Coordinates of C-alpha atoms and ligand atoms in Angstrom, one line a residue:
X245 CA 9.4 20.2 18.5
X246 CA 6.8 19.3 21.1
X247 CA 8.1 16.1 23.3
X248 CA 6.2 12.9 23.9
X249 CA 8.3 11.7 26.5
X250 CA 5.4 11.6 29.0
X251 CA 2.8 9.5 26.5
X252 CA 2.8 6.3 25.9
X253 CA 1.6 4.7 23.0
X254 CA -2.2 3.8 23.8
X255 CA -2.6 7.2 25.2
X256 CA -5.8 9.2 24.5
X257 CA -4.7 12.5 23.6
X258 CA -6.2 16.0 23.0
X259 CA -3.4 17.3 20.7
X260 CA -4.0 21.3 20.0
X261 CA -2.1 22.2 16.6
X262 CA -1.8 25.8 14.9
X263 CA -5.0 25.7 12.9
X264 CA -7.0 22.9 15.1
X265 CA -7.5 20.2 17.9
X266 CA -7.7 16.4 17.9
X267 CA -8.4 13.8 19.8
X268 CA -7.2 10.5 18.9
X269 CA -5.1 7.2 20.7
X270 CA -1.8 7.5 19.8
X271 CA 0.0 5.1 17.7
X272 CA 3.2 2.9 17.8
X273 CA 6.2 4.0 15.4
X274 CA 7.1 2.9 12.7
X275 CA 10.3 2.2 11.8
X276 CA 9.6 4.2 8.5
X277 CA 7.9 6.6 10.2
X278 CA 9.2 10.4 9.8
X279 CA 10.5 11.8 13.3
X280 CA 8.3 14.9 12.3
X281 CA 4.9 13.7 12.6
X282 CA 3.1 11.5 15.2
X283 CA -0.4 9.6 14.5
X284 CA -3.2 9.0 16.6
X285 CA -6.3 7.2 16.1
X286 CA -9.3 9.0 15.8
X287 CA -12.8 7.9 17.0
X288 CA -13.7 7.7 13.0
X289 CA -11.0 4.8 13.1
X290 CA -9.1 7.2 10.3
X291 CA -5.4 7.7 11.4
X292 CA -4.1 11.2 11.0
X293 CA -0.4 12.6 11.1
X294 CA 0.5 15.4 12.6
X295 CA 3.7 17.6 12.3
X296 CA 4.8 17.4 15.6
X297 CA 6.5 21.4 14.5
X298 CA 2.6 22.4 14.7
X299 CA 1.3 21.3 18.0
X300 CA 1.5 23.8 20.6
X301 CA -0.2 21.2 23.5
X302 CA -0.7 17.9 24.3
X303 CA -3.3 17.0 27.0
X304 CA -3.8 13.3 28.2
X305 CA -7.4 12.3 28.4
X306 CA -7.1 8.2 29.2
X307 CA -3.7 6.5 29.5
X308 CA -3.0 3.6 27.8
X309 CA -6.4 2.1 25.8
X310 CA -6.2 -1.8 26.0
X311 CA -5.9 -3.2 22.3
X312 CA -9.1 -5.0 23.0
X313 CA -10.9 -1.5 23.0
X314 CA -9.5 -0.8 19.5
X315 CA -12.9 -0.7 17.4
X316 CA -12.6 -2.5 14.6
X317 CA -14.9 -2.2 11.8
X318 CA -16.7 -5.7 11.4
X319 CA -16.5 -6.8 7.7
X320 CA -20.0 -7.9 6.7
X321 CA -19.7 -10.3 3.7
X322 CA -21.7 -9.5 0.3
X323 CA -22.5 -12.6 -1.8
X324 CA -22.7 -10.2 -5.2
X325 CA -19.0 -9.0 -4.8
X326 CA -15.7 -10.7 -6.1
X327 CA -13.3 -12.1 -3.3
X328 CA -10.2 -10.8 -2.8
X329 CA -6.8 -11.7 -0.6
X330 CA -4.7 -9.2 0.3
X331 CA -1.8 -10.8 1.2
X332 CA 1.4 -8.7 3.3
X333 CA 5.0 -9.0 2.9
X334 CA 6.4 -5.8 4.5
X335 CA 7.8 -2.5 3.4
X336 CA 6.0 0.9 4.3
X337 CA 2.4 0.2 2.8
X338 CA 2.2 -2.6 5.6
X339 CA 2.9 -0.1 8.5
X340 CA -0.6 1.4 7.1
X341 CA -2.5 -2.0 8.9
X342 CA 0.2 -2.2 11.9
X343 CA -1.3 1.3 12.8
X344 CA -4.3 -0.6 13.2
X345 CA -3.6 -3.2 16.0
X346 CA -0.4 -0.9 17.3
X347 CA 1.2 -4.1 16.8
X348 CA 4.6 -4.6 15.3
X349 CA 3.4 -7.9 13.2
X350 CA -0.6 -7.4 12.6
X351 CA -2.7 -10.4 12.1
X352 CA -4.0 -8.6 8.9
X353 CA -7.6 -10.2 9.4
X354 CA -10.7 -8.6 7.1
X355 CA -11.4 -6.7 9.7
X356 CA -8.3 -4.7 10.3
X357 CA -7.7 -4.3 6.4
X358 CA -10.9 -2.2 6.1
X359 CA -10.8 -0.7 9.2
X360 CA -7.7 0.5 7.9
X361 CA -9.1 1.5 4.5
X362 CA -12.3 1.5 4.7
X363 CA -13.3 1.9 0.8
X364 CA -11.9 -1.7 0.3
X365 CA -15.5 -2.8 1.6
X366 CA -17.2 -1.2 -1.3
X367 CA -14.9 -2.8 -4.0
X368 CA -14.9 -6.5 -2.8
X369 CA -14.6 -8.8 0.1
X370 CA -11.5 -9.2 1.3
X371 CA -9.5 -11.4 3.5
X372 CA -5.8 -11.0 4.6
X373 CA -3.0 -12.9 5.6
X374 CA 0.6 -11.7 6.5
X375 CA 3.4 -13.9 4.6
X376 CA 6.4 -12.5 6.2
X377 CA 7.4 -8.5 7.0
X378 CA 10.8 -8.1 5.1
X379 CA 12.0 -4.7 3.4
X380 CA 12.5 -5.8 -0.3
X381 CA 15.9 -5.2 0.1
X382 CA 16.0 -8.1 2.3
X383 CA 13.5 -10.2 0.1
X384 CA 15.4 -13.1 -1.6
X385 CA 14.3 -15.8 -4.1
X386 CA 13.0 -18.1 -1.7
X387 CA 11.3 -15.3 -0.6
X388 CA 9.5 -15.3 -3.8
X389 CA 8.6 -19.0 -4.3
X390 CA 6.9 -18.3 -0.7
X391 CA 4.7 -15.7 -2.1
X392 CA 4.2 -17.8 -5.0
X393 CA 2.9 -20.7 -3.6
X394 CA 0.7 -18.4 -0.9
X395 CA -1.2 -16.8 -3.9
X396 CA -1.9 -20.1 -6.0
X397 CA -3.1 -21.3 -2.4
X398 CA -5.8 -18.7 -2.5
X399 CA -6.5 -18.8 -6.0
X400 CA -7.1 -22.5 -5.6
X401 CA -9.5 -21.4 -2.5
X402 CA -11.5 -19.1 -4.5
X403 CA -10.2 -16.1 -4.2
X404 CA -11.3 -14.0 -7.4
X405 CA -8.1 -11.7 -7.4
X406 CA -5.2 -11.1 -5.4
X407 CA -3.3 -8.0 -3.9
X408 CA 0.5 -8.2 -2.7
X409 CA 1.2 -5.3 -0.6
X410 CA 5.5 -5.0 -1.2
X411 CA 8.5 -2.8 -0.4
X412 CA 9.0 -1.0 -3.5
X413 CA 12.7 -1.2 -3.7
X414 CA 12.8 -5.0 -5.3
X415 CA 8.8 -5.3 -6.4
X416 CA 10.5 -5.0 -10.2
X417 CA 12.5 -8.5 -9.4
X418 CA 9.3 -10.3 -7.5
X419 CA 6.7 -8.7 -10.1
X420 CA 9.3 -10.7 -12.6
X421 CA 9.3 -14.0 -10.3
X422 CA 6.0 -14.1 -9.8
X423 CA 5.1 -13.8 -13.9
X424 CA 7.3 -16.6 -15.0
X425 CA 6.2 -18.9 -11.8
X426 CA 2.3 -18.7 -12.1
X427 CA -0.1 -19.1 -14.6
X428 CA -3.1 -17.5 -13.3
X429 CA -6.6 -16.8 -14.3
X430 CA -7.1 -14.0 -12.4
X431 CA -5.1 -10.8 -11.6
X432 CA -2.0 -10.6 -9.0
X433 CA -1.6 -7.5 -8.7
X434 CA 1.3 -6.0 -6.5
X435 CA 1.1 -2.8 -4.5
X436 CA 3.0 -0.9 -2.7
X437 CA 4.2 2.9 -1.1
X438 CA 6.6 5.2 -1.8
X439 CA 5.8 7.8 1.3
X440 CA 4.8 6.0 4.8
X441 CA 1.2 6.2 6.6
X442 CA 2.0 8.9 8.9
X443 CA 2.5 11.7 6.1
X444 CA -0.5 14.1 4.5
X445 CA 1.4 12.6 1.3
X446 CA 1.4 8.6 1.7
X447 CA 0.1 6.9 -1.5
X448 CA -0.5 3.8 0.8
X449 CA -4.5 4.1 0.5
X450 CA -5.0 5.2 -3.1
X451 CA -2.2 2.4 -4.0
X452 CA -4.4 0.0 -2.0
X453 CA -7.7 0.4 -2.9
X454 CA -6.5 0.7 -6.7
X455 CA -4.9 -2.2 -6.9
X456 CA -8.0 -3.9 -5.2
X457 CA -10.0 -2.4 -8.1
X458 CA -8.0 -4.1 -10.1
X459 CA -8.0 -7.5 -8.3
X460 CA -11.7 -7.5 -8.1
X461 CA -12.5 -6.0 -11.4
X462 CA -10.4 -7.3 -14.4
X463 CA -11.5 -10.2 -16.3
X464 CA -7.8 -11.7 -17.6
X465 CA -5.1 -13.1 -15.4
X466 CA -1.2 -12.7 -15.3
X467 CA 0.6 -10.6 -12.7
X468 CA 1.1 -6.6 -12.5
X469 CA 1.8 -3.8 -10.3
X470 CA -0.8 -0.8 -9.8
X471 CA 1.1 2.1 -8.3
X472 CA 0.5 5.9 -8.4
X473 CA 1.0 7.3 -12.2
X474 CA 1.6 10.8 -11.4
X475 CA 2.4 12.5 -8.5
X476 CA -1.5 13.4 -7.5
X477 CA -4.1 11.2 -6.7
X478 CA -5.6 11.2 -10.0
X479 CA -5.1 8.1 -11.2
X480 CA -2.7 4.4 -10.6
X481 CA -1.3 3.0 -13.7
X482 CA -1.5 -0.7 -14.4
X483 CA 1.9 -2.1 -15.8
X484 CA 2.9 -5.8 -16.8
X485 CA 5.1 -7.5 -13.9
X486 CA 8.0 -8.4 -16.5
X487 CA 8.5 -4.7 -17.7
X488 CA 8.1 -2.4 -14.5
X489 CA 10.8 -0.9 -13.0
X490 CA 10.8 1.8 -10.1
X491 CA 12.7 4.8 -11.9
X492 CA 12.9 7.3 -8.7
X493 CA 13.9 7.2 -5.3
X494 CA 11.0 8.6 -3.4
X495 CA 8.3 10.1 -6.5
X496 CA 4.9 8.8 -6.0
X497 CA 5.2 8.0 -9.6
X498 CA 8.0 6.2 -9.5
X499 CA 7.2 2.8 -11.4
X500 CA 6.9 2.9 -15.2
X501 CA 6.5 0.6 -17.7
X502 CA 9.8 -0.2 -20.1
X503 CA 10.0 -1.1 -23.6
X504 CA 6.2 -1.2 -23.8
X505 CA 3.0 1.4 -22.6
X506 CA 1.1 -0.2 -19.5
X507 CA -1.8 -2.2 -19.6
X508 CA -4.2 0.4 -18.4
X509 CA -4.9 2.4 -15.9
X510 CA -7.5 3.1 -13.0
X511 CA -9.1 6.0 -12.3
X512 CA -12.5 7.3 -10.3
X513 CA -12.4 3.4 -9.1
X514 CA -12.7 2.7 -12.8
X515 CA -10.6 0.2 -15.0
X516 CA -9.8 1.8 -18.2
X517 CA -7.4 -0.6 -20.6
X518 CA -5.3 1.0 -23.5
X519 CA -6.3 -1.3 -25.7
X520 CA -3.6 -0.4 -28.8
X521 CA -0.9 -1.5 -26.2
X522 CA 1.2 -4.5 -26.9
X523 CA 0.7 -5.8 -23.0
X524 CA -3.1 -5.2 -22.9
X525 CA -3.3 -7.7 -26.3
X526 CA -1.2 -9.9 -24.4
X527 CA -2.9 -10.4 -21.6
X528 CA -6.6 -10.1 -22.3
X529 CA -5.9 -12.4 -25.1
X530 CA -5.1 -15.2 -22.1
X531 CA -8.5 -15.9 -21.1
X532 CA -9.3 -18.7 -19.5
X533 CA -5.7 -19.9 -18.6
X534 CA -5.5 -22.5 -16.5
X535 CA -4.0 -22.3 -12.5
X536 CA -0.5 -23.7 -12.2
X537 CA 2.4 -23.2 -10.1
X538 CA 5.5 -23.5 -11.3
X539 CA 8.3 -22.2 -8.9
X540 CA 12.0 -24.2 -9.6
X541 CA 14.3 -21.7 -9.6
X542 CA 17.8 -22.1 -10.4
X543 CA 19.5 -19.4 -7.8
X544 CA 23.5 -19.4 -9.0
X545 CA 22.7 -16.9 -11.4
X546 CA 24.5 -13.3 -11.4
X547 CA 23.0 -10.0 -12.9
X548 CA 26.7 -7.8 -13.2
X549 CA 26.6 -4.3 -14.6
X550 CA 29.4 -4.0 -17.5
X551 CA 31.6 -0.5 -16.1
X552 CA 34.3 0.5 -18.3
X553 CA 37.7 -1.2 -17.3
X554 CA 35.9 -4.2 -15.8
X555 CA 38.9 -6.6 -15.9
X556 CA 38.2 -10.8 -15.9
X557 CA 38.6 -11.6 -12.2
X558 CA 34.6 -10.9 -12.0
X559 CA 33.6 -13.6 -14.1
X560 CA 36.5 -15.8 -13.9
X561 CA 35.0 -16.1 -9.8
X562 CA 31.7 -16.8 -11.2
X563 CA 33.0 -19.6 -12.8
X564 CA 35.3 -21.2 -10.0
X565 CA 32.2 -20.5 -7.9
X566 CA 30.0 -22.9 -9.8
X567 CA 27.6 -20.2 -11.2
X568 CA 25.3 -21.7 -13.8
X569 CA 24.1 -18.4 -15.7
X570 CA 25.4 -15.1 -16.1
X571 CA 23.5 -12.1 -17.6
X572 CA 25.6 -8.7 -18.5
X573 CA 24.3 -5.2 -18.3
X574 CA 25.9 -4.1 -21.3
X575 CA 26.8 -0.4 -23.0
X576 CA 24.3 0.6 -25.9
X577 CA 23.0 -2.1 -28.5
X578 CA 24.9 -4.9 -26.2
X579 CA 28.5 -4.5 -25.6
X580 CA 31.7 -4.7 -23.4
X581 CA 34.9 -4.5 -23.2
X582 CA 36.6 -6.9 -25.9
X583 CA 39.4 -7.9 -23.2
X584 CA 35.8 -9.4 -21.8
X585 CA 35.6 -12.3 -24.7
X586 CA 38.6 -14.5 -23.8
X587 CA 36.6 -15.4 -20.2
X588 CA 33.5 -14.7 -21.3
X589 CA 34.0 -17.6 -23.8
X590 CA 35.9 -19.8 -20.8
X591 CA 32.5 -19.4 -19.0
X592 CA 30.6 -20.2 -22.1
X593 CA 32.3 -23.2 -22.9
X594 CA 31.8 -24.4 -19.5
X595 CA 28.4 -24.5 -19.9
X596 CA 27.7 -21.1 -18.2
X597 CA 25.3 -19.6 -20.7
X598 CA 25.9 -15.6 -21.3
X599 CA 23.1 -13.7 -21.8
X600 CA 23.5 -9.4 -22.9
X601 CA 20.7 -6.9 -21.7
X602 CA 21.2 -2.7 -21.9
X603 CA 22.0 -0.1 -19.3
X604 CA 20.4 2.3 -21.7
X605 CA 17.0 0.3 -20.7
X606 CA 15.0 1.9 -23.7
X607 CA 15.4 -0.4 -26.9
X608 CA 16.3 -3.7 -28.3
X609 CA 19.7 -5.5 -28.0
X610 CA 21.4 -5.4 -30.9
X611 CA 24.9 -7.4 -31.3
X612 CA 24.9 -6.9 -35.5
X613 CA 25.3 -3.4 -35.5
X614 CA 29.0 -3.2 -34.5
X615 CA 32.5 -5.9 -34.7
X616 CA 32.5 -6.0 -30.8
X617 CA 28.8 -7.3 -30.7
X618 CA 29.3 -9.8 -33.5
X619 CA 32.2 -11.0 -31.7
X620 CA 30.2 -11.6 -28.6
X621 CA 27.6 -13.2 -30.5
X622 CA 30.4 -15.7 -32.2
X623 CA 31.4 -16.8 -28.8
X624 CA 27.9 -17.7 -27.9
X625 CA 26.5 -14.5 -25.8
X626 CA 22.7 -14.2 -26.5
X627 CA 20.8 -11.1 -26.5
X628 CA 18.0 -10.7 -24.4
X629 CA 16.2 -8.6 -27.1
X630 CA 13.8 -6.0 -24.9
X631 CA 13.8 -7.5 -21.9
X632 CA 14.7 -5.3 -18.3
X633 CA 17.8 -6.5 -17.0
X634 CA 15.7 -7.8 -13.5
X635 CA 13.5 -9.7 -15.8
X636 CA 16.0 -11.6 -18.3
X637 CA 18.2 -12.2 -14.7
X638 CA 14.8 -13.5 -12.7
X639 CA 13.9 -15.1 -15.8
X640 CA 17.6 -17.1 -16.3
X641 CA 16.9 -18.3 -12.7
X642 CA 13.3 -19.9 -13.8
X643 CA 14.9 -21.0 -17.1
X644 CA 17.9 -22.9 -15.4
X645 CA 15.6 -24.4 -12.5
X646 CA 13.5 -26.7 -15.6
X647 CA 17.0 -27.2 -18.2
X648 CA 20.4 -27.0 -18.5
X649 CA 21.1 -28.1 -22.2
X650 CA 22.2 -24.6 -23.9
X651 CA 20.0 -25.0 -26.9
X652 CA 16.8 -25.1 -24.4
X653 CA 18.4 -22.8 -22.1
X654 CA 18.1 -20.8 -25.4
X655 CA 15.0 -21.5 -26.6
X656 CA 13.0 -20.4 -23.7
X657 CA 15.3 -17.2 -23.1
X658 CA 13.9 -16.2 -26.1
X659 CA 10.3 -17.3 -25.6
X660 CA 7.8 -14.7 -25.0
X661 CA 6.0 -16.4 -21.1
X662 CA 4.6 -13.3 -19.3
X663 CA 5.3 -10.3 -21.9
X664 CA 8.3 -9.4 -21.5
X665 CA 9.8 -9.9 -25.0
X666 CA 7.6 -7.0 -26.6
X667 CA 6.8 -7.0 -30.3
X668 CA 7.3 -4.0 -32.4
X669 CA 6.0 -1.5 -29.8
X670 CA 3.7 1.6 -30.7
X671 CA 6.6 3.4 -28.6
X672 CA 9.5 2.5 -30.3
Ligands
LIG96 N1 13.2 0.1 1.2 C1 12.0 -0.5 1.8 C2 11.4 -1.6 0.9 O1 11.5 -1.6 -0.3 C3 11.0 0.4 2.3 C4 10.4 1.4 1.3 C5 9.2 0.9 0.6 O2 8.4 0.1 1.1 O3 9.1 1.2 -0.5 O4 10.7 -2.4 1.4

């Protein structure tokens, strides 16, 4: 593998590969970067990467370009297009803009965002702002009142749509969050990458410039997340933020809808809706809802995956720890372990409410069918019906942030807010 050791990020470079030559300033790392590739600049403003196993020389033509000769692409505003905010949070999309600047933390102004991608001109105009740069992992629920309270900030501004560029790793939990804390008129929509900027293969642009379609196009509110729905380029799919779920580690296709179909899906820059689906109804049938921010959040709340001989000493520390909700990840229609029922009902009568989601992900809850479900349902344990485990567990937190009488706690578990209690599906 060629070494860079005597170039310096800022470098102009002629860079002679197996099948061609470039000449481009070369760009910082990222820390998701793969070791195999390098990018540069080009005088197009596109960044390439190239596999560093290809290059057979490396000629330096200007050392280190100032930032200020970066040429950025000067956004010129047109009245007759929607506004959008693109608003940044981390993860490997971002590191698409930080190529940009060759700055760790971007500024993320107009300019860089669509000198970056430069098709986001044509679909609206579009402002940016970085909220923080975290890897989801490291994204907690204050996190997500933060982002909360950015977008209803902008909406309240005038922005016509809004785009969250997120790690993908915990966008399931903050699509969740961010349902049951805004009610918004016009479409959130959260983006993000599976395979970083530097690779032939990123879906950081298409990703981008999708959801942006979306943000500027769709007439109904609510929040969703437009990421790739195969593993081409042919088209993003548009899925409901209370039941997406990323379903692979590293597939451009990872996210899918669960329990439901998607909303729609964009393709050749168009919107096309599935209008028979449960979530589309849902949400185009919100028109005109009004903008409000409601972001208490309750965070003693524990999401714990039932695992066969689980023994009491999980919950019984929930409970000497002052947790105020539990949700269980249970086997098949809702179930565990009937040792579980002594605590479970301990926590229960201490006012911990109990609520039972699947691992089997596909289907309803069902605590009827069999003796151990009914007797988790005599002790108080409520199913969550449909809902993803992320969803019923963000959604305990909002529920516990307004109430903490059970029969409310209750009430609003089981009240469809943001779709994610589906009907009868068309997929069931
Ligand atoms: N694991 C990180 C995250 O979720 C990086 C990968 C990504 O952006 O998807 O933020």
């Amino acid at each position: 593998m060629k070494s860079l050791k005597n170039f310096k990020t800022g470098d102009k470079l002629k860079i002679d590969s197996e099948d061609k030559g470039y000449t481009g300033i070369l760009m910082p790392r990222s820390e998701l970067a793969d070791e195999k590739f390098i990018v540069i600049k080009m005088d197009s403003g596109y960044n390439i990467g190239i596999e560093r196993e290809q290059i057979k020389n490396i000629t330096l033509i200007k050392s280190e370009i100032k930032k200020e000769e970066f040429k950025l692409k000067k956004a010129v505003p047109d009245e007759n297009k929607p506004k959008i905010s693109i608003l940044a949070t981390g993860g490997t999309i971002a590191s698409r803009i930080d190529y940009i600047t060759g700055g760790v933390h971007s500024a993320f102004s107009a300019d860089e965002l669509i000198s970056a991608v430069p098709e986001l001109e044509e679909i609206a105009n579009v402002s940016g702002r970085q909220i923080f740069n975290k890897f989801s992992e490291n994204i907690n629920p204050g996190d997500w009142i933060e982002i909360a309270r950015e977008i209803y900030a902008q909406i309240k501004k005038g922005a016509d749509g809004i785009v969250v560029a997120h790690g993908t790793d915990t966008m399931g939990y903050s699509a969740a969050a961010l349902s049951f804390m805004l009610n918004t008129p016009v479409p959130v929509v959260i983006t993000g990458a599976q395979r970083s900027s530097d690779r032939g293969s990123s879906d950081a642009a298409v990703n981008l410039i999708d959801a942006a379609t979306v943000a500027a196009k769709q007439i109904f509110g609510g929040v969703f997340v437009v990421m790739h729905g195969e593993s081409s380029d042919s088209f993003s799919l548009i899925h409901p933020g209370t039941k997406v779920k990323k379903l692979h580690s590293s597939r451009r296709d990872a996210f899918k809808t669960v329990n439901a179909l998607p909303v729609g899906k964009v393709e050749n820059g168009r919107v096309v809706y599935f209008k028979n689906s449960n979530s589309y109804k849902f949400f185009s049938g919100q028109k005109n809802k009004e903008l409000k921010l409601d972001a208490k959040l309750e965070k003693k709340v524990a999401l714990i995956k039932y695992f066969p001989g689980m023994n009491e000493d999980i919950i019984k520390n929930l409970i000497d720890r002052n947790y105020r909700g539990i949700v269980i990840e249970g086997t098949g229609l809702g179930h565990v372990n009937e040792n579980l029922i002594d605590i479970l009902r301990t926590a229960i009568d201490a006012k911990i409410p109990v609520f039972m989601t699947s691992q089997t992900m596909h289907g309803r809850v069902n605590m009827r069918v069999y003796a151990t479900g009914r007797k988790l349902l005599n002790i108080g344990v409520i199913s969550c019906e449909d809902m993803l485990s992320e969803t019923a567990f963000v959604k305990l937190m909002w529920v516990l942030g307004h109430t903490r009488n059970h029969e409310k706690v209750r009430e609003m578990m089981l009240t469809n807010y943001a779709g994610e209690i589906s009907g009868k599906t068309n997929i069931d």
